[in-house]
């Protein structure tokens, strides 16, 4: 009888355990990260009798998780990738809307600017037309400022997000370390703490949504977590913290450091995956590029128009002045370089923009290899430039400190070997663009000099108005006012001479006959190009028709050229002139093409990001479904198990009832 009682009781205990496990599964159906459990049941050791071995019932030897490590790892990996794409996509969508929108983009403002210039060209003496052009210039500058503000706001948002996410990573790392300790202690008793394992897996999965991690299991059932290129985040029950600190090169951009004890390691450039990886990738690959591209455009716009205005005369017969603020003003130069914290020298670098057509959309890392010598690494492509030497003053000499349109020759501090600087020549420029001209009469639409045919000329020869190609900056008004040049045609040649007192030296820049460099040989009826210089001013013009001997033309200061629009026409050509991207001998492109290229690049990256985000989200859903098909709780299945184990319990109880009846019968017989 005792054997029958024992077998029945073991069945009751096993059924009760199975019912408890099933109930645990059902009640945790909505618990994040919960893995369904099952009771592992086996027979109790059989006892030998004369008739053979007789079983002694059953027992539950373990409560196991229905768990697949591969599928769990797959969910964690796809979670990290999807979170990275989502964070990246959110930022680039905002940038794409800013650049392509008619309300905030540059394209429409640029077109309105050149349309207003064309209106002023048609009537250069009209003050309302000139005022309209000034107003459109202010509107264009405002668009650049607004776009820069949007990008700066994104940088501040990324800083805030990095700080918030770093705190979450630190919290979760501490949780995983705590779970490691508890699991190691519990596992030492010979059984696995399933609920703790589930909680740790869920914490690791959540952690992977913030940053890409590498999980390494240990023999004591704990796990070590590593980020970046192998930097430890969790080792056993010890957790490091992730902190944000201002960048050594650029304090406006936070960097991430793994802090363990008193040791901190910068891992900003090493992190990938998760929200951190997505935000850092966007900042590095898109935000920096967009800021520098906008800055380069604004610098070229200001430089080209200011230079062209400086070659003309305004309504007051005064030399032209800048429409936009000076691109090399002290306030702007101060924004272009910053010494790294820890430099021995505190002297700044003076970074002037020498040629905007050579500018790149990149920052630079400068390192001194001597007191005056330095090398430069272009951040965008990693190319090393130099060495350069601040002591070299000859622009044509090797080592002159100029590269990519930048000129550092005016840096005169006391620098020390090992000092490092971050150069940001274009990053802040778009936000600093402003219109400084307020009087429309000061717009220098007229050419500085004019040519006039002598009234006594007998031939049909005519000359185009001179175009000033180059000259001293700024120009000398008195020198131009005193300029007097006469071109005279005699016996098929055109000679040029100064009529100033005393006479000035004139150089013909394109002589047609090497034997006669002081005159041009003309072909009757053909058009000839004339290029000449005087007092450092270089001019070009052309002559056509059939001049006769003795015909002459006088070039002099354009006094009272109110209706003259020659310089304004040259300004309008800047709409299509290649003024950007001419580095390394490239053909270059115009201002509008430069902005169009930026919009297209961002739009392409946005489309790629959308595709990748959709693909990664689909992969995450698939991986999650595969994991859930094995490990998640199925209520239908658990309901069937509940009925099964209830019947199992009743049947085991019936065994005990039968044993009791048999025992009662035996006792009654013996009475």
Short mmCIF file of C-alpha atoms in Angstrom, two decimals, residues 55-558:
data_model
loop_
_atom_site.label_atom_id
_atom_site.label_comp_id
_atom_site.label_asym_id
_atom_site.label_seq_id
_atom_site.Cartn_x
_atom_site.Cartn_y
_atom_site.Cartn_z
CA UNK A 55 8.75 2.02 -10.11
CA UNK A 56 8.35 4.47 -7.25
CA UNK A 57 6.64 7.36 -9.02
CA UNK A 58 7.92 10.55 -10.63
CA UNK A 59 9.66 13.75 -9.75
CA UNK A 60 10.34 17.22 -11.27
CA UNK A 61 14.11 17.71 -11.66
CA UNK A 62 14.26 21.21 -13.19
CA UNK A 63 12.30 24.23 -14.36
CA UNK A 64 13.75 25.28 -17.72
CA UNK A 65 13.28 28.23 -20.04
CA UNK A 66 12.26 27.51 -23.63
CA UNK A 67 15.15 29.54 -24.97
CA UNK A 68 17.21 29.86 -28.17
CA UNK A 69 20.46 31.80 -27.81
CA UNK A 70 20.85 32.37 -31.55
CA UNK A 71 17.40 33.92 -31.94
CA UNK A 72 17.95 36.06 -28.85
CA UNK A 73 21.23 37.37 -30.29
CA UNK A 74 19.49 38.05 -33.59
CA UNK A 75 16.79 40.11 -31.87
CA UNK A 76 19.46 42.08 -30.02
CA UNK A 77 21.46 42.76 -33.22
CA UNK A 78 18.45 43.84 -35.27
CA UNK A 79 17.21 45.99 -32.38
CA UNK A 80 20.53 47.85 -32.37
CA UNK A 81 20.51 48.35 -36.15
CA UNK A 82 16.87 49.48 -36.26
CA UNK A 83 17.39 51.98 -33.43
CA UNK A 84 20.45 53.43 -35.17
CA UNK A 85 18.57 53.87 -38.44
CA UNK A 86 15.57 55.40 -36.69
CA UNK A 87 17.70 57.99 -34.85
CA UNK A 88 19.66 58.82 -38.02
CA UNK A 89 16.53 59.03 -40.15
CA UNK A 90 14.71 61.37 -37.75
CA UNK A 91 17.53 63.90 -37.99
CA UNK A 92 18.17 63.70 -41.72
CA UNK A 93 14.45 63.99 -42.50
CA UNK A 94 14.41 67.30 -40.58
CA UNK A 95 17.50 68.51 -42.45
CA UNK A 96 16.05 67.48 -45.80
CA UNK A 97 12.85 69.43 -45.07
CA UNK A 98 14.86 72.49 -44.04
CA UNK A 99 17.03 72.55 -47.17
CA UNK A 100 14.36 71.66 -49.73
CA UNK A 101 11.48 73.71 -48.35
CA UNK A 102 10.53 76.86 -50.24
CA UNK A 103 9.96 78.57 -46.89
CA UNK A 104 13.40 77.86 -45.43
CA UNK A 105 15.57 76.81 -48.38
CA UNK A 106 18.12 78.96 -50.18
CA UNK A 107 17.14 78.33 -53.82
CA UNK A 108 14.13 80.67 -54.05
CA UNK A 109 15.89 83.41 -52.10
CA UNK A 110 18.91 83.13 -54.41
CA UNK A 111 16.69 83.39 -57.51
CA UNK A 112 14.85 86.41 -56.10
CA UNK A 113 18.21 88.00 -55.35
CA UNK A 114 19.46 87.68 -58.92
CA UNK A 115 16.07 88.67 -60.36
CA UNK A 116 16.19 91.87 -58.32
CA UNK A 117 19.71 92.48 -59.59
CA UNK A 118 18.49 92.07 -63.17
CA UNK A 119 15.73 94.60 -62.51
CA UNK A 120 18.32 97.07 -61.21
CA UNK A 121 20.54 96.44 -64.25
CA UNK A 122 17.72 97.46 -66.57
CA UNK A 123 17.55 100.86 -64.86
CA UNK A 124 20.79 101.38 -62.87
CA UNK A 125 19.80 104.94 -61.89
CA UNK A 126 16.53 103.80 -60.26
CA UNK A 127 16.73 104.05 -56.47
CA UNK A 128 13.62 101.84 -55.91
CA UNK A 129 15.21 99.09 -58.04
CA UNK A 130 18.43 99.38 -56.09
CA UNK A 131 16.54 99.29 -52.78
CA UNK A 132 14.71 96.14 -53.91
CA UNK A 133 18.07 94.52 -54.60
CA UNK A 134 19.30 95.46 -51.12
CA UNK A 135 16.12 94.03 -49.59
CA UNK A 136 16.54 90.74 -51.46
CA UNK A 137 20.17 90.60 -50.34
CA UNK A 138 19.02 90.94 -46.74
CA UNK A 139 16.43 88.22 -47.33
CA UNK A 140 19.08 85.90 -48.79
CA UNK A 141 21.41 86.51 -45.86
CA UNK A 142 18.49 85.80 -43.53
CA UNK A 143 17.89 82.45 -45.24
CA UNK A 144 21.53 81.47 -44.69
CA UNK A 145 21.28 82.55 -41.06
CA UNK A 146 18.06 80.61 -40.56
CA UNK A 147 19.48 77.44 -42.12
CA UNK A 148 22.54 77.70 -39.90
CA UNK A 149 20.31 78.19 -36.86
CA UNK A 150 18.45 74.98 -37.74
CA UNK A 151 21.70 73.04 -38.04
CA UNK A 152 23.01 74.50 -34.79
CA UNK A 153 19.75 73.50 -33.10
CA UNK A 154 20.27 69.95 -34.34
CA UNK A 155 23.77 69.95 -32.85
CA UNK A 156 22.38 71.10 -29.48
CA UNK A 157 19.65 68.45 -29.65
CA UNK A 158 22.23 65.75 -30.36
CA UNK A 159 24.25 66.92 -27.36
CA UNK A 160 21.17 66.65 -25.14
CA UNK A 161 20.30 63.22 -26.53
CA UNK A 162 23.85 61.95 -26.04
CA UNK A 163 23.72 62.99 -22.39
CA UNK A 164 20.32 61.39 -21.82
CA UNK A 165 21.24 58.15 -23.60
CA UNK A 166 24.58 57.91 -21.78
CA UNK A 167 22.66 58.03 -18.48
CA UNK A 168 20.37 55.23 -19.67
CA UNK A 169 23.35 53.13 -20.77
CA UNK A 170 24.98 53.60 -17.37
CA UNK A 171 21.76 52.63 -15.57
CA UNK A 172 21.28 49.49 -17.65
CA UNK A 173 24.93 48.50 -17.31
CA UNK A 174 24.57 48.69 -13.54
CA UNK A 175 21.43 46.55 -13.76
CA UNK A 176 23.20 43.89 -15.83
CA UNK A 177 26.10 43.85 -13.35
CA UNK A 178 23.61 43.37 -10.51
CA UNK A 179 21.88 40.55 -12.35
CA UNK A 180 25.26 38.93 -13.00
CA UNK A 181 26.00 38.86 -9.29
CA UNK A 182 22.57 37.49 -8.37
CA UNK A 183 22.61 34.86 -11.13
CA UNK A 184 26.10 33.66 -10.24
CA UNK A 185 25.07 33.19 -6.62
CA UNK A 186 21.81 31.47 -7.48
CA UNK A 187 23.41 29.19 -10.07
CA UNK A 188 25.90 28.03 -7.45
CA UNK A 189 22.98 26.20 -5.79
CA UNK A 190 22.68 23.95 -8.83
CA UNK A 191 19.64 25.45 -10.57
CA UNK A 192 19.21 28.36 -12.96
CA UNK A 193 17.19 31.41 -11.80
CA UNK A 194 14.98 31.73 -14.88
CA UNK A 195 13.33 35.01 -13.96
CA UNK A 196 16.70 36.66 -13.33
CA UNK A 197 17.99 35.38 -16.66
CA UNK A 198 14.93 36.82 -18.41
CA UNK A 199 15.36 40.17 -16.67
CA UNK A 200 19.04 40.30 -17.64
CA UNK A 201 18.31 39.42 -21.27
CA UNK A 202 15.65 42.14 -21.42
CA UNK A 203 18.07 44.69 -19.92
CA UNK A 204 20.70 43.71 -22.49
CA UNK A 205 18.14 43.98 -25.31
CA UNK A 206 17.11 47.44 -24.11
CA UNK A 207 20.77 48.39 -23.81
CA UNK A 208 21.36 47.35 -27.43
CA UNK A 209 18.73 49.88 -28.54
CA UNK A 210 20.97 52.61 -27.18
CA UNK A 211 24.39 51.39 -28.31
CA UNK A 212 25.86 48.42 -30.14
CA UNK A 213 27.24 45.86 -27.67
CA UNK A 214 29.15 42.59 -27.74
CA UNK A 215 28.00 39.94 -25.22
CA UNK A 216 30.52 37.38 -23.97
CA UNK A 217 29.12 34.58 -21.68
CA UNK A 218 31.24 33.45 -18.73
CA UNK A 219 31.60 30.09 -16.98
CA UNK A 220 29.77 31.30 -13.86
CA UNK A 221 26.71 32.14 -16.03
CA UNK A 222 27.44 35.89 -15.89
CA UNK A 223 28.04 37.90 -19.09
CA UNK A 224 30.58 40.56 -19.96
CA UNK A 225 29.50 43.48 -22.16
CA UNK A 226 31.80 45.42 -24.47
CA UNK A 227 31.16 48.48 -26.64
CA UNK A 228 33.13 50.26 -29.34
CA UNK A 229 36.23 48.32 -30.33
CA UNK A 230 36.28 46.23 -27.16
CA UNK A 231 35.95 48.77 -24.35
CA UNK A 232 34.48 46.98 -21.29
CA UNK A 233 31.11 48.22 -20.09
CA UNK A 234 30.27 45.33 -17.73
CA UNK A 235 32.76 42.81 -16.34
CA UNK A 236 31.07 40.37 -13.99
CA UNK A 237 29.44 42.38 -11.22
CA UNK A 238 31.43 45.53 -12.01
CA UNK A 239 29.96 48.14 -14.36
CA UNK A 240 31.63 51.13 -15.97
CA UNK A 241 29.73 54.34 -16.68
CA UNK A 242 29.24 56.18 -19.97
CA UNK A 243 29.60 59.93 -19.62
CA UNK A 244 29.49 62.95 -21.94
CA UNK A 245 32.23 65.55 -21.75
CA UNK A 246 32.95 68.63 -23.91
CA UNK A 247 35.26 67.77 -26.80
CA UNK A 248 38.92 68.62 -26.39
CA UNK A 249 39.02 70.10 -29.90
CA UNK A 250 35.46 71.44 -30.03
CA UNK A 251 33.69 72.03 -26.70
CA UNK A 252 30.42 72.74 -28.53
CA UNK A 253 30.20 69.05 -29.36
CA UNK A 254 29.94 66.51 -26.57
CA UNK A 255 32.04 63.37 -26.68
CA UNK A 256 31.40 60.03 -24.99
CA UNK A 257 33.80 58.50 -22.48
CA UNK A 258 33.78 55.12 -20.77
CA UNK A 259 34.70 55.81 -17.15
CA UNK A 260 35.98 53.00 -14.95
CA UNK A 261 37.32 54.09 -11.59
CA UNK A 262 39.57 57.08 -12.24
CA UNK A 263 40.20 56.15 -15.88
CA UNK A 264 38.24 57.63 -18.77
CA UNK A 265 38.56 56.63 -22.43
CA UNK A 266 37.11 58.57 -25.34
CA UNK A 267 35.02 56.16 -27.43
CA UNK A 268 33.08 58.66 -29.56
CA UNK A 269 34.65 57.60 -32.85
CA UNK A 270 34.40 53.89 -31.95
CA UNK A 271 30.69 53.57 -31.17
CA UNK A 272 28.20 52.15 -33.62
CA UNK A 273 24.69 50.79 -33.47
CA UNK A 274 21.79 51.90 -31.32
CA UNK A 275 20.59 55.47 -30.96
CA UNK A 276 24.08 56.63 -30.03
CA UNK A 277 25.56 55.18 -33.20
CA UNK A 278 22.82 56.71 -35.36
CA UNK A 279 23.19 60.19 -33.86
CA UNK A 280 26.99 60.14 -34.04
CA UNK A 281 26.90 58.89 -37.63
CA UNK A 282 24.51 61.68 -38.61
CA UNK A 283 26.61 64.34 -36.89
CA UNK A 284 29.82 63.09 -38.46
CA UNK A 285 28.66 62.28 -41.99
CA UNK A 286 25.78 64.69 -42.65
CA UNK A 287 25.57 67.57 -40.20
CA UNK A 288 29.22 68.58 -40.53
CA UNK A 289 29.04 68.33 -44.31
CA UNK A 290 25.86 70.42 -44.52
CA UNK A 291 27.18 73.15 -42.21
CA UNK A 292 30.44 73.39 -44.13
CA UNK A 293 28.70 73.39 -47.51
CA UNK A 294 26.37 76.22 -46.48
CA UNK A 295 29.29 78.10 -44.96
CA UNK A 296 31.36 77.75 -48.12
CA UNK A 297 28.47 79.07 -50.21
CA UNK A 298 27.97 82.08 -47.96
CA UNK A 299 31.69 82.89 -48.03
CA UNK A 300 31.83 82.65 -51.82
CA UNK A 301 28.69 84.79 -52.16
CA UNK A 302 30.05 87.53 -49.92
CA UNK A 303 33.57 87.41 -51.34
CA UNK A 304 32.62 87.40 -55.03
CA UNK A 305 30.04 90.19 -54.77
CA UNK A 306 32.19 92.34 -52.51
CA UNK A 307 35.15 91.96 -54.87
CA UNK A 308 33.06 92.78 -57.93
CA UNK A 309 31.46 95.80 -56.26
CA UNK A 310 34.96 96.95 -55.34
CA UNK A 311 35.73 97.15 -59.06
CA UNK A 312 32.96 99.63 -59.83
CA UNK A 313 31.66 103.12 -59.13
CA UNK A 314 28.48 104.08 -57.30
CA UNK A 315 26.03 106.90 -57.98
CA UNK A 316 28.31 109.27 -56.10
CA UNK A 317 31.27 108.43 -58.38
CA UNK A 318 32.91 106.77 -55.40
CA UNK A 319 34.59 103.39 -55.44
CA UNK A 320 32.35 100.48 -54.56
CA UNK A 321 32.21 99.09 -51.06
CA UNK A 322 31.12 95.74 -49.68
CA UNK A 323 27.50 94.66 -49.85
CA UNK A 324 28.09 91.88 -47.32
CA UNK A 325 30.26 91.83 -44.23
CA UNK A 326 33.98 91.19 -44.69
CA UNK A 327 34.66 87.44 -44.70
CA UNK A 328 37.98 88.07 -42.92
CA UNK A 329 36.63 90.35 -40.21
CA UNK A 330 38.21 89.71 -36.80
CA UNK A 331 34.98 88.34 -35.32
CA UNK A 332 34.75 85.72 -38.07
CA UNK A 333 38.44 84.81 -37.97
CA UNK A 334 38.12 84.04 -34.24
CA UNK A 335 35.52 81.35 -35.00
CA UNK A 336 37.77 79.47 -37.42
CA UNK A 337 40.29 77.94 -35.04
CA UNK A 338 40.48 76.66 -31.51
CA UNK A 339 43.43 75.35 -29.59
CA UNK A 340 43.00 71.97 -27.97
CA UNK A 341 42.68 71.86 -24.21
CA UNK A 342 46.09 70.97 -22.86
CA UNK A 343 48.08 72.94 -25.44
CA UNK A 344 51.21 74.53 -24.02
CA UNK A 345 50.59 77.65 -26.09
CA UNK A 346 47.45 79.74 -25.59
CA UNK A 347 47.99 81.86 -28.71
CA UNK A 348 45.26 81.58 -31.39
CA UNK A 349 45.76 80.92 -35.07
CA UNK A 350 44.76 83.51 -37.65
CA UNK A 351 42.92 81.73 -40.47
CA UNK A 352 42.11 84.01 -43.40
CA UNK A 353 40.08 82.98 -46.43
CA UNK A 354 42.35 83.64 -49.39
CA UNK A 355 40.41 82.07 -52.28
CA UNK A 356 36.82 80.90 -51.80
CA UNK A 357 36.91 78.89 -55.03
CA UNK A 358 39.47 76.54 -53.43
CA UNK A 359 37.55 75.97 -50.20
CA UNK A 360 36.60 72.44 -49.17
CA UNK A 361 33.61 71.37 -47.10
CA UNK A 362 35.77 70.07 -44.28
CA UNK A 363 37.27 70.80 -40.90
CA UNK A 364 41.01 70.41 -40.33
CA UNK A 365 43.18 69.09 -37.53
CA UNK A 366 46.45 71.01 -37.29
CA UNK A 367 49.45 69.73 -35.34
CA UNK A 368 52.67 71.65 -34.78
CA UNK A 369 55.79 69.58 -35.45
CA UNK A 370 58.06 72.48 -34.50
CA UNK A 371 57.82 76.04 -33.28
CA UNK A 372 56.69 77.26 -36.70
CA UNK A 373 56.20 74.06 -38.72
CA UNK A 374 52.90 72.19 -38.79
CA UNK A 375 50.98 69.51 -40.61
CA UNK A 376 47.27 69.43 -41.36
CA UNK A 377 44.82 66.53 -41.66
CA UNK A 378 41.70 67.17 -43.69
CA UNK A 379 38.92 65.57 -41.63
CA UNK A 380 36.54 64.86 -44.53
CA UNK A 381 38.86 62.44 -46.29
CA UNK A 382 41.77 62.00 -43.85
CA UNK A 383 44.32 63.41 -46.32
CA UNK A 384 47.52 64.80 -44.79
CA UNK A 385 48.72 68.20 -46.02
CA UNK A 386 52.07 69.87 -45.44
CA UNK A 387 54.40 70.39 -43.85
CA UNK A 388 53.94 74.16 -43.74
CA UNK A 389 56.06 76.80 -42.06
CA UNK A 390 54.75 80.05 -40.60
CA UNK A 391 58.15 81.64 -41.06
CA UNK A 392 57.90 81.36 -44.88
CA UNK A 393 56.68 84.68 -46.28
CA UNK A 394 57.09 84.11 -50.01
CA UNK A 395 53.81 82.81 -51.40
CA UNK A 396 55.60 80.91 -54.16
CA UNK A 397 58.12 79.26 -51.84
CA UNK A 398 57.69 75.68 -50.58
CA UNK A 399 56.09 75.48 -47.16
CA UNK A 400 54.13 78.72 -47.43
CA UNK A 401 51.27 78.30 -44.90
CA UNK A 402 48.34 78.25 -47.32
CA UNK A 403 46.16 75.34 -48.43
CA UNK A 404 42.62 74.71 -49.72
CA UNK A 405 41.94 78.43 -50.03
CA UNK A 406 43.07 79.16 -46.45
CA UNK A 407 45.96 81.43 -45.50
CA UNK A 408 47.60 81.14 -42.07
CA UNK A 409 50.56 83.40 -42.82
CA UNK A 410 49.33 86.11 -40.44
CA UNK A 411 49.49 83.78 -37.42
CA UNK A 412 52.23 85.25 -35.25
CA UNK A 413 51.83 83.51 -31.89
CA UNK A 414 54.42 81.57 -29.94
CA UNK A 415 53.55 77.98 -30.75
CA UNK A 416 55.14 74.88 -29.28
CA UNK A 417 55.75 71.47 -30.80
CA UNK A 418 52.82 69.17 -30.06
CA UNK A 419 50.20 71.92 -29.92
CA UNK A 420 47.02 70.94 -31.76
CA UNK A 421 44.26 73.09 -33.25
CA UNK A 422 40.90 72.41 -34.83
CA UNK A 423 40.22 74.60 -37.88
CA UNK A 424 36.58 75.20 -38.82
CA UNK A 425 36.88 77.72 -41.67
CA UNK A 426 33.37 77.23 -43.07
CA UNK A 427 31.27 75.73 -40.25
CA UNK A 428 29.98 78.99 -38.72
CA UNK A 429 30.09 81.20 -41.82
CA UNK A 430 26.43 80.86 -42.89
CA UNK A 431 25.24 82.14 -39.54
CA UNK A 432 27.55 85.17 -39.75
CA UNK A 433 26.52 86.40 -43.21
CA UNK A 434 24.97 89.86 -43.09
CA UNK A 435 24.30 92.84 -45.34
CA UNK A 436 26.28 95.88 -44.22
CA UNK A 437 25.28 98.30 -46.99
CA UNK A 438 22.28 100.47 -46.17
CA UNK A 439 22.34 103.18 -48.88
CA UNK A 440 21.25 101.96 -52.35
CA UNK A 441 23.24 104.81 -53.93
CA UNK A 442 26.42 103.03 -52.81
CA UNK A 443 25.81 100.06 -55.09
CA UNK A 444 28.70 100.27 -57.56
CA UNK A 445 26.95 99.29 -60.78
CA UNK A 446 29.15 101.42 -63.10
CA UNK A 447 32.56 100.58 -64.53
CA UNK A 448 35.50 102.61 -63.13
CA UNK A 449 36.82 103.74 -66.51
CA UNK A 450 35.24 104.36 -69.90
CA UNK A 451 36.46 104.60 -73.49
CA UNK A 452 35.33 107.29 -75.90
CA UNK A 453 36.09 107.56 -79.59
CA UNK A 454 37.58 110.83 -80.81
CA UNK A 455 34.99 112.97 -82.58
CA UNK A 456 37.44 113.43 -85.47
CA UNK A 457 37.71 109.72 -86.22
CA UNK A 458 37.05 108.96 -89.88
CA UNK A 459 36.83 105.17 -89.83
CA UNK A 460 34.19 102.78 -88.59
CA UNK A 461 36.29 101.32 -85.78
CA UNK A 462 34.60 100.95 -82.40
CA UNK A 463 35.69 99.72 -79.00
CA UNK A 464 33.87 97.96 -76.22
CA UNK A 465 33.97 99.49 -72.77
CA UNK A 466 36.97 98.38 -70.68
CA UNK A 467 36.52 95.54 -68.21
CA UNK A 468 38.65 95.70 -65.08
CA UNK A 469 40.10 92.22 -64.64
CA UNK A 470 42.27 92.82 -61.60
CA UNK A 471 43.84 95.56 -59.59
CA UNK A 472 44.94 96.62 -56.14
CA UNK A 473 42.47 95.93 -53.34
CA UNK A 474 41.14 98.33 -52.39
CA UNK A 475 41.40 100.43 -55.53
CA UNK A 476 42.87 103.92 -55.43
CA UNK A 477 40.24 106.48 -56.43
CA UNK A 478 42.78 109.22 -57.06
CA UNK A 479 44.85 106.95 -59.30
CA UNK A 480 41.79 106.08 -61.36
CA UNK A 481 40.74 109.73 -61.61
CA UNK A 482 44.19 110.65 -62.89
CA UNK A 483 44.25 107.79 -65.40
CA UNK A 484 44.53 108.92 -69.00
CA UNK A 485 45.21 106.51 -71.86
CA UNK A 486 45.00 107.02 -75.62
CA UNK A 487 44.88 104.26 -78.23
CA UNK A 488 45.84 105.38 -81.78
CA UNK A 489 45.58 103.46 -85.05
CA UNK A 490 48.35 103.98 -87.62
CA UNK A 491 49.36 101.76 -90.56
CA UNK A 492 47.55 98.62 -89.36
CA UNK A 493 48.74 98.78 -85.76
CA UNK A 494 47.12 100.10 -82.63
CA UNK A 495 49.46 101.71 -80.12
CA UNK A 496 48.69 102.75 -76.55
CA UNK A 497 50.23 105.53 -74.48
CA UNK A 498 49.68 107.33 -71.20
CA UNK A 499 48.48 110.92 -71.27
CA UNK A 500 48.99 111.46 -67.53
CA UNK A 501 51.58 113.83 -66.14
CA UNK A 502 54.07 112.41 -65.65
CA UNK A 503 53.39 109.56 -68.13
CA UNK A 504 52.81 106.09 -66.64
CA UNK A 505 54.08 102.77 -67.86
CA UNK A 506 51.61 100.73 -69.87
CA UNK A 507 52.13 97.03 -70.61
CA UNK A 508 50.41 95.18 -73.44
CA UNK A 509 49.49 91.78 -72.05
CA UNK A 510 48.63 90.05 -75.36
CA UNK A 511 50.86 91.49 -78.09
CA UNK A 512 50.01 90.11 -81.52
CA UNK A 513 53.52 90.58 -82.88
CA UNK A 514 56.51 89.56 -80.70
CA UNK A 515 58.69 91.92 -82.73
CA UNK A 516 56.46 94.84 -81.80
CA UNK A 517 55.33 94.29 -78.17
CA UNK A 518 54.27 97.93 -77.82
CA UNK A 519 51.34 97.73 -80.25
CA UNK A 520 48.68 95.40 -81.61
CA UNK A 521 48.64 94.40 -85.27
CA UNK A 522 45.06 94.62 -86.50
CA UNK A 523 43.34 92.93 -89.41
CA UNK A 524 40.92 95.25 -91.15
CA UNK A 525 37.31 94.36 -90.39
CA UNK A 526 38.21 91.71 -87.77
CA UNK A 527 37.59 91.88 -84.04
CA UNK A 528 40.71 91.99 -81.87
CA UNK A 529 41.03 91.47 -78.12
CA UNK A 530 43.05 94.10 -76.26
CA UNK A 531 44.55 93.35 -72.84
CA UNK A 532 46.74 95.88 -71.09
CA UNK A 533 47.72 97.04 -67.62
CA UNK A 534 48.71 100.32 -65.98
CA UNK A 535 49.68 100.99 -62.37
CA UNK A 536 48.73 97.42 -61.43
CA UNK A 537 45.26 97.66 -63.01
CA UNK A 538 44.55 95.12 -65.75
CA UNK A 539 41.90 95.82 -68.39
CA UNK A 540 40.43 93.98 -71.36
CA UNK A 541 38.43 95.36 -74.26
CA UNK A 542 37.95 94.67 -77.96
CA UNK A 543 38.06 96.68 -81.18
CA UNK A 544 36.06 95.95 -84.32
CA UNK A 545 35.24 97.64 -87.59
CA UNK A 546 37.70 99.43 -89.89
CA UNK A 547 39.59 102.28 -88.19
CA UNK A 548 41.59 104.66 -90.40
CA UNK A 549 45.01 106.15 -89.82
CA UNK A 550 44.91 108.73 -87.08
CA UNK A 551 41.75 107.43 -85.44
CA UNK A 552 42.09 107.42 -81.66
CA UNK A 553 40.23 106.35 -78.55
CA UNK A 554 40.59 107.81 -75.05
CA UNK A 555 40.26 105.78 -71.82
CA UNK A 556 39.61 107.85 -68.71
CA UNK A 557 37.86 107.83 -65.33
CA UNK A 558 34.11 107.23 -65.70
#
